[in-house]
Coordinates of C-alpha atoms in Angstrom, one line a residue:
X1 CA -97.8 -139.4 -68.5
X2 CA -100.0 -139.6 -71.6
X3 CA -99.8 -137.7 -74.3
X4 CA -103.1 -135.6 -73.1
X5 CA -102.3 -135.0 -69.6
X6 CA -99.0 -133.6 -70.5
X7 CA -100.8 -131.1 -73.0
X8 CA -103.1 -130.5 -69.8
X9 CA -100.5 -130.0 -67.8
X10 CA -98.8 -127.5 -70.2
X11 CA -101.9 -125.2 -70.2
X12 CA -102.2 -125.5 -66.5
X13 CA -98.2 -123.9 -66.5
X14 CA -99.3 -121.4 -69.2
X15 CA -102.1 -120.2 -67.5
X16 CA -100.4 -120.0 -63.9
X17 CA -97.7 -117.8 -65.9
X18 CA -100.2 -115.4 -67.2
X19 CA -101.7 -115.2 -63.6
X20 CA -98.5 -114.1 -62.0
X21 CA -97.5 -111.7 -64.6
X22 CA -100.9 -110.1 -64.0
X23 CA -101.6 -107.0 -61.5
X24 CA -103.9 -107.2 -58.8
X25 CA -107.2 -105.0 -60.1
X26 CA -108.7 -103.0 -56.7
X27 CA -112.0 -101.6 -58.5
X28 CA -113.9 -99.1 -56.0
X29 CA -115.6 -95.9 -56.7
X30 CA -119.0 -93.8 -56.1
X31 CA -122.2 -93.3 -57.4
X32 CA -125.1 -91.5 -56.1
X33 CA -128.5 -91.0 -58.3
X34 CA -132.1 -90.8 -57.6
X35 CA -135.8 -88.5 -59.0
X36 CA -138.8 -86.6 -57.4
X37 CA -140.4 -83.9 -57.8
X38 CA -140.8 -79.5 -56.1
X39 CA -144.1 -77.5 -55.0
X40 CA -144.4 -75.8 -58.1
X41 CA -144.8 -79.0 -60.0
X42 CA -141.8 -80.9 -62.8
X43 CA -138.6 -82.4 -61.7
X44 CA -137.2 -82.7 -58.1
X45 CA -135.8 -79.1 -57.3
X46 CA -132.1 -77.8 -55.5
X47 CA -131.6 -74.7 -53.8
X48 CA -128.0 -72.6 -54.4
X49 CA -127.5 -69.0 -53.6
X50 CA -123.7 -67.8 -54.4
X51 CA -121.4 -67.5 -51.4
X52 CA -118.2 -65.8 -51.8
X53 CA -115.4 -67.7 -50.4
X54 CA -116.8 -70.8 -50.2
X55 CA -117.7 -73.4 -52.8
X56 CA -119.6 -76.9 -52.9
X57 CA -123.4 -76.8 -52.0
X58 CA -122.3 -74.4 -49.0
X59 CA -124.9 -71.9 -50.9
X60 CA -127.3 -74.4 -50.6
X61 CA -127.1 -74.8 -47.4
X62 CA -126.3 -78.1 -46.9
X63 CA -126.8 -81.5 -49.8
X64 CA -129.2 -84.0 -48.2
X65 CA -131.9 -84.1 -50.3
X66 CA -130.5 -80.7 -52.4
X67 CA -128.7 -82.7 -55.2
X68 CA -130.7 -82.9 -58.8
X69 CA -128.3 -85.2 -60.9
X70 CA -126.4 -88.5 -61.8
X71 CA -123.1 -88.4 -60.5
X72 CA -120.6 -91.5 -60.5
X73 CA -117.2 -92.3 -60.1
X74 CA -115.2 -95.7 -61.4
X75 CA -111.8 -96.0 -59.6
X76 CA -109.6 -98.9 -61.2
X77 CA -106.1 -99.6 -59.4
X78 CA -103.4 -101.6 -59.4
X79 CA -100.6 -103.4 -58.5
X80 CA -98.0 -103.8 -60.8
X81 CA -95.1 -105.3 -59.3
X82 CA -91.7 -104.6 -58.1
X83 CA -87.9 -104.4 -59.5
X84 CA -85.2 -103.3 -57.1
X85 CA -87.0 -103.6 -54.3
X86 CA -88.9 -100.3 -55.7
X87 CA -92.8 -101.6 -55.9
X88 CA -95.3 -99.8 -58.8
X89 CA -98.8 -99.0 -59.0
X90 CA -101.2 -97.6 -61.2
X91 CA -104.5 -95.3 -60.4
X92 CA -107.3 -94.6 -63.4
X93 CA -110.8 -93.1 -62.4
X94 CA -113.1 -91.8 -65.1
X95 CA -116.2 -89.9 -63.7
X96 CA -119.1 -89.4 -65.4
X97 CA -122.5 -87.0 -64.6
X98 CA -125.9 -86.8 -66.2
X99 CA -129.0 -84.2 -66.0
X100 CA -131.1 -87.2 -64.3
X101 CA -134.3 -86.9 -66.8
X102 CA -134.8 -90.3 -67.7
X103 CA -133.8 -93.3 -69.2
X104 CA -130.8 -92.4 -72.1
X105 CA -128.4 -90.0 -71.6
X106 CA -125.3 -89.6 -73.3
X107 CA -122.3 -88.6 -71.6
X108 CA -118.9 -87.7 -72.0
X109 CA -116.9 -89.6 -69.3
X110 CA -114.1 -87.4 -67.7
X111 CA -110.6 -89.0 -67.2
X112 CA -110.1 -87.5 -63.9
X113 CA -107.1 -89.5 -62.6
X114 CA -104.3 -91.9 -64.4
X115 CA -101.6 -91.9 -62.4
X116 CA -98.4 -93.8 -61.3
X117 CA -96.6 -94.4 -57.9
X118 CA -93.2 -95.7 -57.1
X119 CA -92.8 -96.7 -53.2
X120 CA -90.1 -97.6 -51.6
X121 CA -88.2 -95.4 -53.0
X122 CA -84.8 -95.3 -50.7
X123 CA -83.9 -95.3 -47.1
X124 CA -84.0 -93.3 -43.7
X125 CA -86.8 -90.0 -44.6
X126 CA -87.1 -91.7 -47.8
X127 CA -88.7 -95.0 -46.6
X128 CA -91.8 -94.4 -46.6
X129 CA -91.7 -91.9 -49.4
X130 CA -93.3 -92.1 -52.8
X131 CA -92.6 -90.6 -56.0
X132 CA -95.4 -89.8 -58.8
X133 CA -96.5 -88.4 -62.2
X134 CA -99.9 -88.4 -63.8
X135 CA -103.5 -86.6 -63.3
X136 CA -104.4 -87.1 -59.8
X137 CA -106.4 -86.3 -56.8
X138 CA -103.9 -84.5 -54.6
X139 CA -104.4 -85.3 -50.9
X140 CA -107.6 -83.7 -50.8
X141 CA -109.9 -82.6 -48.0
X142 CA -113.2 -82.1 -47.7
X143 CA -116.5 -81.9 -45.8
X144 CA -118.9 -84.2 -47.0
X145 CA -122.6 -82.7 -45.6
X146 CA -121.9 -79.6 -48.2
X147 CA -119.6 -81.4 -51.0
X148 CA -116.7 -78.8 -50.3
X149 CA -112.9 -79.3 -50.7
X150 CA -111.0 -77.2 -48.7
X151 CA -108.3 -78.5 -50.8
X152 CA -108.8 -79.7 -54.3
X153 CA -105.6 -79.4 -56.0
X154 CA -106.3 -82.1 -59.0
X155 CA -105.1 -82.1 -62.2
X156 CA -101.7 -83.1 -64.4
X157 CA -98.8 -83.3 -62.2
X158 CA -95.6 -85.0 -60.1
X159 CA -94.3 -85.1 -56.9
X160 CA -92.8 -86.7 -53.9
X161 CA -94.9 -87.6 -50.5
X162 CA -94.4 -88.6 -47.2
X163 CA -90.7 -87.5 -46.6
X164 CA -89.8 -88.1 -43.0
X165 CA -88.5 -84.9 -41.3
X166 CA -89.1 -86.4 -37.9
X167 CA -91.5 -84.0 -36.5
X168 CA -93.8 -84.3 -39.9
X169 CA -93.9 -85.6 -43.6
X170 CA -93.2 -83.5 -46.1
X171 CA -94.2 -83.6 -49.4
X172 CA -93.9 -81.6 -52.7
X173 CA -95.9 -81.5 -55.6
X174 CA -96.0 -79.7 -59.0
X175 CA -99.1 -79.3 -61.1
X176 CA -99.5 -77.9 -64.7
X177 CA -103.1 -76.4 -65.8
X178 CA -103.6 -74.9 -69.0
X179 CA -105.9 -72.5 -70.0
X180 CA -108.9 -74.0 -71.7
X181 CA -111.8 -73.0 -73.8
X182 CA -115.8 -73.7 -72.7
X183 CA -117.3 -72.0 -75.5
X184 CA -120.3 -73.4 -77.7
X185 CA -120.6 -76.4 -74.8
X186 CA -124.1 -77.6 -74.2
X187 CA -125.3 -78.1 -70.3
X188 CA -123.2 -80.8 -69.4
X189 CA -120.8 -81.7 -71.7
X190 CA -117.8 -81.4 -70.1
X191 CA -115.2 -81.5 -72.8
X192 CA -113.3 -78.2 -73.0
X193 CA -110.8 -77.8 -75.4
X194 CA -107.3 -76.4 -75.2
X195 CA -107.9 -72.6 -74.7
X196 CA -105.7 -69.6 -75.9
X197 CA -103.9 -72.1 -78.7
X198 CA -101.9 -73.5 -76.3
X199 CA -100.1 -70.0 -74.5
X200 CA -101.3 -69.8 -71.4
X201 CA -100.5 -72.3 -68.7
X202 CA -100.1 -71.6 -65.1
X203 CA -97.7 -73.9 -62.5
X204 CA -98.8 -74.6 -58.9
X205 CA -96.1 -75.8 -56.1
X206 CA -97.4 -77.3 -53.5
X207 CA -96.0 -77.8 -50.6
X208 CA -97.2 -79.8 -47.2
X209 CA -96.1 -80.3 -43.7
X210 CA -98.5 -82.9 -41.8
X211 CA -98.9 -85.1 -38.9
X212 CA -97.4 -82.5 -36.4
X213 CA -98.2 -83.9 -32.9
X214 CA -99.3 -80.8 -30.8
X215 CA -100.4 -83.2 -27.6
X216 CA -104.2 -82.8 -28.5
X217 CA -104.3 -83.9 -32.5
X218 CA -101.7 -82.4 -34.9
X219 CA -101.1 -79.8 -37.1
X220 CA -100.9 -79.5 -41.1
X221 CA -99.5 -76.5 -43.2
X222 CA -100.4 -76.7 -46.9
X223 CA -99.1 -73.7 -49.0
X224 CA -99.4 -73.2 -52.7
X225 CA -97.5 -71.1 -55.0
X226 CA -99.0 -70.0 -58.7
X227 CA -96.9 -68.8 -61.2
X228 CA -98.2 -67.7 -65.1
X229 CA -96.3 -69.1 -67.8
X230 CA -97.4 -67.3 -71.0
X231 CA -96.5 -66.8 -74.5
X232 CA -97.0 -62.9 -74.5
X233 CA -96.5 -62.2 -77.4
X234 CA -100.4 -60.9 -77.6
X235 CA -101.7 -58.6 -75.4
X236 CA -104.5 -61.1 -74.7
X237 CA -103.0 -63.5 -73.5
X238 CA -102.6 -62.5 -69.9
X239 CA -102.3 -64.0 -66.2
X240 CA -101.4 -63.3 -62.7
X241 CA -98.8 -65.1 -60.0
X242 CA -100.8 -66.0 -56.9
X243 CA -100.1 -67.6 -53.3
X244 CA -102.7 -69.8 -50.6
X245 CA -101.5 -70.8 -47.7
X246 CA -103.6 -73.0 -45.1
X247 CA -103.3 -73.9 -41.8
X248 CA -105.0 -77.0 -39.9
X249 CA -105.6 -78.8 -36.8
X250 CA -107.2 -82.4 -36.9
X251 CA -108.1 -84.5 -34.1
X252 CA -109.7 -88.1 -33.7
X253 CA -112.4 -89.0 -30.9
X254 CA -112.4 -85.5 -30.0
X255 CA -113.7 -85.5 -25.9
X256 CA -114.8 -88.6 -26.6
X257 CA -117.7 -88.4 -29.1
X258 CA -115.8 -90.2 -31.7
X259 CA -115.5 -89.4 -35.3
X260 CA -112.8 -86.8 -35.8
X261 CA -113.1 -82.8 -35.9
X262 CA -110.7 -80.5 -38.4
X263 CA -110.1 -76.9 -38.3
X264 CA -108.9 -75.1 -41.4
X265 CA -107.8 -71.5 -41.9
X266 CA -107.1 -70.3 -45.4
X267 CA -105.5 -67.5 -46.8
X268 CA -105.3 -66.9 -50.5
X269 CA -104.3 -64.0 -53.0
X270 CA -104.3 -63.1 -56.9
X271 CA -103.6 -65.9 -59.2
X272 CA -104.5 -69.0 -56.3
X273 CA -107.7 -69.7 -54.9
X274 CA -108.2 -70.5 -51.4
X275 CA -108.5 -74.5 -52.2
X276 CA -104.8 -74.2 -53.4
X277 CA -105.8 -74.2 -57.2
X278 CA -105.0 -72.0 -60.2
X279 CA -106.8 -69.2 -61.1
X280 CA -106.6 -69.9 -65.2
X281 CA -109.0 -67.2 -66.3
X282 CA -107.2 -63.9 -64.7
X283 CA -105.3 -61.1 -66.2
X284 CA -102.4 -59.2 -65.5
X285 CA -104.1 -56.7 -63.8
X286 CA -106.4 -58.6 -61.5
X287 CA -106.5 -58.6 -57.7
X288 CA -107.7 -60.9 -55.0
X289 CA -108.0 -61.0 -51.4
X290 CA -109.4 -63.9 -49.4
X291 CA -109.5 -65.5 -46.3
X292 CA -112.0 -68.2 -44.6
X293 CA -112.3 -70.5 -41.7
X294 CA -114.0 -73.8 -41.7
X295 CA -115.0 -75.9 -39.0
X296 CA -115.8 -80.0 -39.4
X297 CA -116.7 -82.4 -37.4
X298 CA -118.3 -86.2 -37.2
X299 CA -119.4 -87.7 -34.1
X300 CA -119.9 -91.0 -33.9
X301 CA -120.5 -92.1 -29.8
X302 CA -119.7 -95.5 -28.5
X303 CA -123.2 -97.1 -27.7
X304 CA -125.2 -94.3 -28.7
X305 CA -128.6 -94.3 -31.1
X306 CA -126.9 -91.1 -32.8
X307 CA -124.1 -89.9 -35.2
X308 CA -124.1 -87.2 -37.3
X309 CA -121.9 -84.3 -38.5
X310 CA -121.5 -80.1 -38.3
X311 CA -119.9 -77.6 -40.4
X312 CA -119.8 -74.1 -40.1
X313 CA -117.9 -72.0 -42.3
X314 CA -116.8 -67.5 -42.5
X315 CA -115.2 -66.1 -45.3
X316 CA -114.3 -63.6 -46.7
X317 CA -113.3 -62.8 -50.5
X318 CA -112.8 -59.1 -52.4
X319 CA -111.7 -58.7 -56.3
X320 CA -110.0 -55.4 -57.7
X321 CA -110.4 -52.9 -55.3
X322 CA -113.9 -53.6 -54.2
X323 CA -115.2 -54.1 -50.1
X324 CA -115.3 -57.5 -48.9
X325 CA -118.3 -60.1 -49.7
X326 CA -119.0 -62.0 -46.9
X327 CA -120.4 -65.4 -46.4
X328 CA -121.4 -67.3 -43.1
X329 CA -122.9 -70.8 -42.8
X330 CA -123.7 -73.5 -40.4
X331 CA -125.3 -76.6 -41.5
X332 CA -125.8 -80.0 -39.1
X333 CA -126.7 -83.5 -40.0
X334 CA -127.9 -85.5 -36.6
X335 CA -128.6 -89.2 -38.0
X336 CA -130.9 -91.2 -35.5
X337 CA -130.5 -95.3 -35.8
X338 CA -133.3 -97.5 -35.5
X339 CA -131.1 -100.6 -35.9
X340 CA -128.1 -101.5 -37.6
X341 CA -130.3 -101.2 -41.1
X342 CA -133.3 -98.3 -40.6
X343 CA -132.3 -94.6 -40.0
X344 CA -133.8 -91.1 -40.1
X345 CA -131.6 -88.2 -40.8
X346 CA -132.2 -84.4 -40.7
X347 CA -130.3 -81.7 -42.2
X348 CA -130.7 -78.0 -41.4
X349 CA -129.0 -75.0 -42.3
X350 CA -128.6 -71.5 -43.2
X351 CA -126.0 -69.8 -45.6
X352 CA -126.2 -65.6 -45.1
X353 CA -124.2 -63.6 -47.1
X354 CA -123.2 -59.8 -47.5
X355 CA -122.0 -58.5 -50.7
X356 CA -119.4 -56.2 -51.3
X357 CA -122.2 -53.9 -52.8
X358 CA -126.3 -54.3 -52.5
X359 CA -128.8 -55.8 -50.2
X360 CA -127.9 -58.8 -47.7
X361 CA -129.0 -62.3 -49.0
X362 CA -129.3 -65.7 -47.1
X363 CA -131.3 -69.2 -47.4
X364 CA -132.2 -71.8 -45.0
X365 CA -132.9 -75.1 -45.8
X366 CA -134.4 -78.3 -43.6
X367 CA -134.4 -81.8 -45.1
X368 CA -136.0 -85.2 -43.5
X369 CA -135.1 -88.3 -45.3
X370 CA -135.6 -91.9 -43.9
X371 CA -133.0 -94.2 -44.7
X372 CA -132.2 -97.8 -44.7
X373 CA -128.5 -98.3 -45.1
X374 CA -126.0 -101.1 -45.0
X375 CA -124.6 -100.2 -41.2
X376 CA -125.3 -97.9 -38.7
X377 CA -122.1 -95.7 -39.1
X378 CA -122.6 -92.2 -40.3
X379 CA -120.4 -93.9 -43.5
X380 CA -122.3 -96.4 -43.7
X381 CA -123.2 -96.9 -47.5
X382 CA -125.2 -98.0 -49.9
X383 CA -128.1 -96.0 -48.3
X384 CA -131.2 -95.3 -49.9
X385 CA -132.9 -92.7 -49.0
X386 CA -136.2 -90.8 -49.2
X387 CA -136.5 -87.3 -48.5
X388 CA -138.7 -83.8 -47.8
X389 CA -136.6 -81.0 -48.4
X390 CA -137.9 -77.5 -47.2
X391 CA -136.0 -73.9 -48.0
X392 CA -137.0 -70.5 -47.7
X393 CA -134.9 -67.4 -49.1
X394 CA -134.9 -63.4 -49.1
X395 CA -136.1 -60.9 -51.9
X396 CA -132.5 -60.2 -52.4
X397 CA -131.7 -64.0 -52.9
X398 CA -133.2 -63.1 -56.3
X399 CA -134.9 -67.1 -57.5
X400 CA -132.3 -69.8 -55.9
X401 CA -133.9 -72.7 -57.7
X402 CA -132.1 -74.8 -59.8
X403 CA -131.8 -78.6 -61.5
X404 CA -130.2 -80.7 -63.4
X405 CA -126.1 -81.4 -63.5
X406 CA -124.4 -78.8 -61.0
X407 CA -127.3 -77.5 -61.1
X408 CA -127.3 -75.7 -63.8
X409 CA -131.0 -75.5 -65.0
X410 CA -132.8 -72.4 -63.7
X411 CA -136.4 -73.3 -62.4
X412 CA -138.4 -70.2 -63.5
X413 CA -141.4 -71.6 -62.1
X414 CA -140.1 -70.2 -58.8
X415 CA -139.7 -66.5 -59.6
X416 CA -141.0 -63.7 -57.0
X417 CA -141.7 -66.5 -54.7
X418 CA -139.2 -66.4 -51.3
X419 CA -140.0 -70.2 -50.0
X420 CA -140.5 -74.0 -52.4
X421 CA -139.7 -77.1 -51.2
X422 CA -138.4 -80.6 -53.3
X423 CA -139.4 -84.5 -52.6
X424 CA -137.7 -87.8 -53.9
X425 CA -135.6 -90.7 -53.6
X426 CA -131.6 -90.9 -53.5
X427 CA -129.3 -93.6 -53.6
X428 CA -125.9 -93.3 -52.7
X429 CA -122.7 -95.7 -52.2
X430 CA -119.0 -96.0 -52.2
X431 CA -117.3 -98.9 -52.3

């Protein structure tokens, strides 16, 4: 071998080292972004009323063709290896969300997950178990036509998932928020700093039993416990212990329409919202009541032209010792395929709500958007999309009308008028 083929052959070793020593990268995420314009004339226009016990764009009755920002998500994972038979990996997502006004704007991404997994972890219930520390999305559910999480515990934490108890897997997790501080932060920039100096955190256990065959689907139990732990020492610095407990029933191909349908009922009191999360903000003397149920379901027929998705969604909520505000909404998405690329889809719904005190408020809201997407299945994405969005509202619904990130930019050029309507281009993909 000459003297150059063996240097060749040396960097051929080198780099095959580095190769295996390096972890397999799974990069996948979500974006959505698009512009238009409303009736009234400026940028494209979303409609929100506030509905108690619910969250999402529930008060906007429905998201086709109702969103007004720049909204992405950048998922990096990956596998690290494996020593004692005990296999690693690593989850990072940073997320990042703009007003959607044009060509520069600055952002402060968000580190919403870096976590760590260990699999593998023993034997018999432990088999398929994991253990895990980090920020993370925990196991979260939600319905995807009105961006709602019926369960959206996130944040720092550690656990263990997917014990096997036979009947079910159980899991446990333990999550630590801290109080934090929002003051002097311009529209969007979502960088809070550590509130209270550092004394007020709040714990949430949470505890699930899932996969509980009942013959027709199975069964899942989530419930959440919230405790306060304070340094108080001052008066101000003050919290409350809370509980949420949810029941649900989920079923595939349900009477043979395809798609899946889930059935949650939610319970939730003081210190824990109905999602399973921390109330951070609440006082010693603060009390909460609050139940809801939510129905969802996608249908996706064998052979058929059309898929689509429902939800409708009660609930009630009541703080202190006021009545009970209560919110009701129904909101359907029937997508109609051309072919395997062209689609039209049509949103309607209505979110109607009675507050604990005053007048009754509600909106309704139709959207038409034609679509040319990568698929024909109601996941199907990338899709772009254009749409006509149409909503009408009540005095009482005060002006609903709103752009920008989370729409949080009042449009006053609605004011005293009950009815407006918004027009633009979307794209949307996950990958």
């Amino acid at each position: 071998m000459t003297r150059k083929s063996k240097l060749f052959a040396a960097l051929v070793a080198a780099f095959a080292a580095q190769a295996g020593m390096a972890a397999s990268v799974d990069y996948h995420g979500y974006i959505r972004s698009g512009s238009g314009g409303n009736s009234e004339g400026g940028k494209e226009a979303c409609f929100r009323i506030n509905a108690p016990a619910m969250a999402g764009v529930v008060g906007g009755a429905g998201r086709l063709g109702n969103e007004c920002d720049t909204y992405g998500e950048l998922a990096f994972d990956a596998a690290m290896g494996e020593a004692g038979g005990v296999n690693f990996k690593l989850h990072t997502m940073l997320a990042f969300g703009t007003q959607q006004t044009g060509d520069w704007e600055q952002n402060t991404p968000s580190w919403r997950q870096a976590w760590i997994e260990a699999g593998n972890v023993g034997r018999g219930a432990l088999e398929n178990a994991t253990i895990w520390a980090g920020k993370r999305y925990y196991r979260r559910a939600d319905v995807h036509i009105v961006d709602f999480f019926t369960s959206e515990v996130t944040g720092p934490g550690a656990g263990i998932e997917n014990i096997d108890v036979g009947f079910a897997k159980l899991s446990y997790a333990l999550f630590r928020n801290n109080s934090q501080d929002w003051s002097d932060k311009p529209i969007g920039g979502y960088n809070p700093q550590v509130g209270d100096n550092g004394k007020k955190s709040f714990s949430d256990h949470d505890i699930r039993l899932e996969g509980i065959n009942v013959g027709f689907g199975s069964l899942g139990f989530q419930t959440n416990f919230v405790q306060k732990n304070l340094d108080d020492d001052e008066a101000s610095i003050q919290g409350k212990n809370g509980w949420a407990f949810d029941v649900n029933h989920f079923v595939s191909d349900p009477v043979g329409l395809g798609g899946f349908n889930r059935l949650d009922f939610q319970i939730a009191r003081d210190g824990a919202n109905l999602n399973g999360t921390a109330k951070n903000w609440t006082s010693n003397s603060d009390k909460y009541r609050a139940w809801r149920l939510v129905e969802h379901m996608v249908f996706e027929p064998k052979n058929s032209a059309w898929n689509g998705a429902v939800f409708v969604g009660y609930g009630q909520e009541a703080y202190g010792d006021a009545d009970y505000s209560k919110s009701f909404s129904l909101v359907a998405r029937p997508i109609f395929h051309f072919n395997d690329a062209y689609s039209i889809a049509f949103e309607a719904g209505t979110t109607r709500v009675k507050p604990a005190t005053g007048d009754r408020y509600y909106l309704n809201k139709f959207t038409v958007a034609p679509q040319i997407s990568m698929g024909k299945g109601f996941w199907a994405r990338p899709v772009i999309r254009a749409y006509y969005t149409y909503a009408n509202w009540n005095d009482a619904a005060g002006n609903p009308v709103c752009t920008g990130r989370d729409c949080g930019v009042p449009m006053t050029g609605f004011a005293g008028k009950t009815n407006g309507s918004s027009y633009g281009v979307q794209m949307e993909t996950w990958w």
